[in-house]
Amino acid sequence: MKRIFLIGYMGAGKTTVGKDLAERMKLSFIDLDCYIEARYHKTVGQIFAEKGEEAFRDIERRMLQEVSMFEDVLISTGGGAPCFFDNMEFMNANGTTVYLKVSVQELAKRLEACKGTRPVLKGRSGEELVAFIAESLEKRTPFYTKASIVFDAEVMLTESDVHEISEALENIL
Ligand SMILES: Nc1ncnc2c1ncn2[C@@H]1O[C@H](COP(=O)(O)OP(=O)(O)OP(=O)(O)O)[C@@H](O)[C@H]1O
Ligand SMILES: O=C(O)C1=C[C@@H](O)[C@@H](O)[C@H](O)C1
Ligand SMILES: [Mg+2]
């Protein structure tokens, strides 16, 4: 039985690499953000706006525990999931955790294009976005680095780079 958790900052490629890797490894794929949205019939943005971050983190924790009952599954978590409660210890006790590590500059480049769907980044751009990512990544790194595998996912420019990353991960896992 395999259960893999992909973790890392927003924009690290958890969803993008996760889908490819799960297909390759013949595992079911679950994106925790999408799972929450389907269960609650609301987007993550709506949950943040209507209930606040604390309520979202509570939902996220419960949903993480729910999907962790599934077998032969690859779970891409939300960027913040490993950094609240005992979620990181919980994932390490229930599967193999993989941290997709990407630099601040590269994250900022990727997120500038798609920050609209990430409430945590709302209203931030340019140098302010870079500074925010740098500060929060520093706070989150001690959690992320508790992962069993730390994987450099910096280069991801084309679809074949995504395949390369997931092929390399498949060989480790
Ligand atoms: N193959 C690629 N080439 C270039 N950019 C990419 C590629 N894959 C993903 N990206 C960029 O990186 C962004 C983030 O990717 P993805 O949604 O997989 O990150 P994530 O780790 O799941 O983030 P979150 O924690 O917010 O869910 C994408 O929306 C896209 O802008
Ligand atoms: O890094 C974060 O705090 C988040 C990342 C996303 O995956 C979502 O879970 C949400 O937007 C919060
Ligand atoms: Mg994602």
mmCIF file of C-alpha atoms in Angstrom, residues 42-127:
data_model
loop_
_atom_site.group_PDB
_atom_site.id
_atom_site.type_symbol
_atom_site.label_atom_id
_atom_site.label_comp_id
_atom_site.label_asym_id
_atom_site.label_seq_id
_atom_site.Cartn_x
_atom_site.Cartn_y
_atom_site.Cartn_z
ATOM 1 C CA LYS A 42 -17.322 26.533 -1.992
ATOM 2 C CA THR A 43 -13.977 27.681 -3.326
ATOM 3 C CA VAL A 44 -11.051 28.003 -0.912
ATOM 4 C CA GLY A 45 -11.322 31.774 -1.530
ATOM 5 C CA GLN A 46 -14.988 31.766 -0.472
ATOM 6 C CA ILE A 47 -14.240 29.775 2.690
ATOM 7 C CA PHE A 48 -11.484 32.265 3.635
ATOM 8 C CA ALA A 49 -13.785 35.228 2.919
ATOM 9 C CA GLU A 50 -16.872 33.858 4.673
ATOM 10 C CA LYS A 51 -15.399 31.941 7.632
ATOM 11 C CA GLY A 52 -11.830 33.244 7.974
ATOM 12 C CA GLU A 53 -8.454 31.488 7.884
ATOM 13 C CA GLU A 54 -8.807 29.824 11.289
ATOM 14 C CA ALA A 55 -11.980 28.030 10.197
ATOM 15 C CA PHE A 56 -10.309 27.054 6.914
ATOM 16 C CA ARG A 57 -7.354 25.513 8.773
ATOM 17 C CA ASP A 58 -9.736 23.521 10.902
ATOM 18 C CA ILE A 59 -11.564 22.204 7.830
ATOM 19 C CA GLU A 60 -8.220 21.512 6.133
ATOM 20 C CA ARG A 61 -7.033 19.436 9.091
ATOM 21 C CA ARG A 62 -10.235 17.371 9.183
ATOM 22 C CA MET A 63 -10.193 16.806 5.427
ATOM 23 C CA LEU A 64 -6.499 15.817 5.558
ATOM 24 C CA GLN A 65 -7.384 13.188 8.139
ATOM 25 C CA GLU A 66 -10.280 11.994 5.990
ATOM 26 C CA VAL A 67 -8.250 11.557 2.783
ATOM 27 C CA SER A 68 -5.468 9.887 4.753
ATOM 28 C CA MET A 69 -7.763 6.899 5.266
ATOM 29 C CA PHE A 70 -7.533 6.168 1.527
ATOM 30 C CA GLU A 71 -5.036 3.623 0.230
ATOM 31 C CA ASP A 72 -2.799 3.703 -2.847
ATOM 32 C CA VAL A 73 -3.198 7.413 -3.148
ATOM 33 C CA LEU A 74 -1.118 10.478 -3.869
ATOM 34 C CA ILE A 75 -2.311 13.544 -1.993
ATOM 35 C CA SER A 76 -1.206 17.040 -3.012
ATOM 36 C CA THR A 77 -1.798 19.203 0.048
ATOM 37 C CA GLY A 78 -2.465 22.927 0.203
ATOM 38 C CA GLY A 79 0.618 25.107 0.707
ATOM 39 C CA GLY A 80 -0.182 25.847 4.353
ATOM 40 C CA ALA A 81 -1.417 22.412 5.431
ATOM 41 C CA PRO A 82 1.905 21.092 6.852
ATOM 42 C CA CYS A 83 2.350 24.225 8.979
ATOM 43 C CA PHE A 84 -0.731 23.982 11.209
ATOM 44 C CA PHE A 85 -1.583 21.722 14.151
ATOM 45 C CA ASP A 86 0.314 18.415 14.078
ATOM 46 C CA ASN A 87 -0.437 17.919 10.369
ATOM 47 C CA MET A 88 3.193 17.292 9.437
ATOM 48 C CA GLU A 89 3.640 14.617 12.123
ATOM 49 C CA PHE A 90 0.299 13.134 11.087
ATOM 50 C CA MET A 91 1.376 12.869 7.423
ATOM 51 C CA ASN A 92 4.760 11.407 8.355
ATOM 52 C CA ALA A 93 2.994 8.775 10.456
ATOM 53 C CA ASN A 94 0.597 7.894 7.643
ATOM 54 C CA GLY A 95 2.671 7.951 4.470
ATOM 55 C CA THR A 96 5.723 9.218 2.626
ATOM 56 C CA THR A 97 6.058 12.985 2.558
ATOM 57 C CA VAL A 98 7.799 14.759 -0.331
ATOM 58 C CA TYR A 99 8.713 18.456 -0.107
ATOM 59 C CA LEU A 100 8.880 20.166 -3.506
ATOM 60 C CA LYS A 101 11.508 22.830 -2.905
ATOM 61 C CA VAL A 102 11.490 25.969 -5.085
ATOM 62 C CA SER A 103 13.272 29.317 -4.590
ATOM 63 C CA VAL A 104 11.496 32.553 -3.629
ATOM 64 C CA GLN A 105 12.202 34.210 -7.006
ATOM 65 C CA GLU A 106 10.843 31.270 -8.991
ATOM 66 C CA LEU A 107 7.761 30.978 -6.741
ATOM 67 C CA ALA A 108 7.090 34.697 -7.174
ATOM 68 C CA LYS A 109 7.345 34.355 -10.953
ATOM 69 C CA ARG A 110 4.857 31.473 -11.036
ATOM 70 C CA LEU A 111 2.481 33.016 -8.511
ATOM 71 C CA GLU A 112 2.334 36.454 -10.115
ATOM 72 C CA ALA A 113 0.344 34.756 -12.886
ATOM 73 C CA CYS A 114 -2.088 32.790 -10.736
ATOM 74 C CA LYS A 115 -2.306 34.523 -7.350
ATOM 75 C CA GLY A 116 -6.000 35.385 -7.913
ATOM 76 C CA THR A 117 -7.122 31.981 -6.634
ATOM 77 C CA ARG A 118 -4.867 32.132 -3.539
ATOM 78 C CA PRO A 119 -6.476 34.282 -0.825
ATOM 79 C CA VAL A 120 -3.251 34.452 1.217
ATOM 80 C CA LEU A 121 -1.614 36.399 -1.641
ATOM 81 C CA LYS A 122 -4.532 38.728 -2.353
ATOM 82 C CA GLY A 123 -3.522 42.284 -3.249
ATOM 83 C CA ARG A 124 0.226 41.591 -3.282
ATOM 84 C CA SER A 125 2.407 42.015 -6.336
ATOM 85 C CA GLY A 126 5.921 42.854 -7.504
ATOM 86 C CA GLU A 127 8.491 43.445 -4.758
#
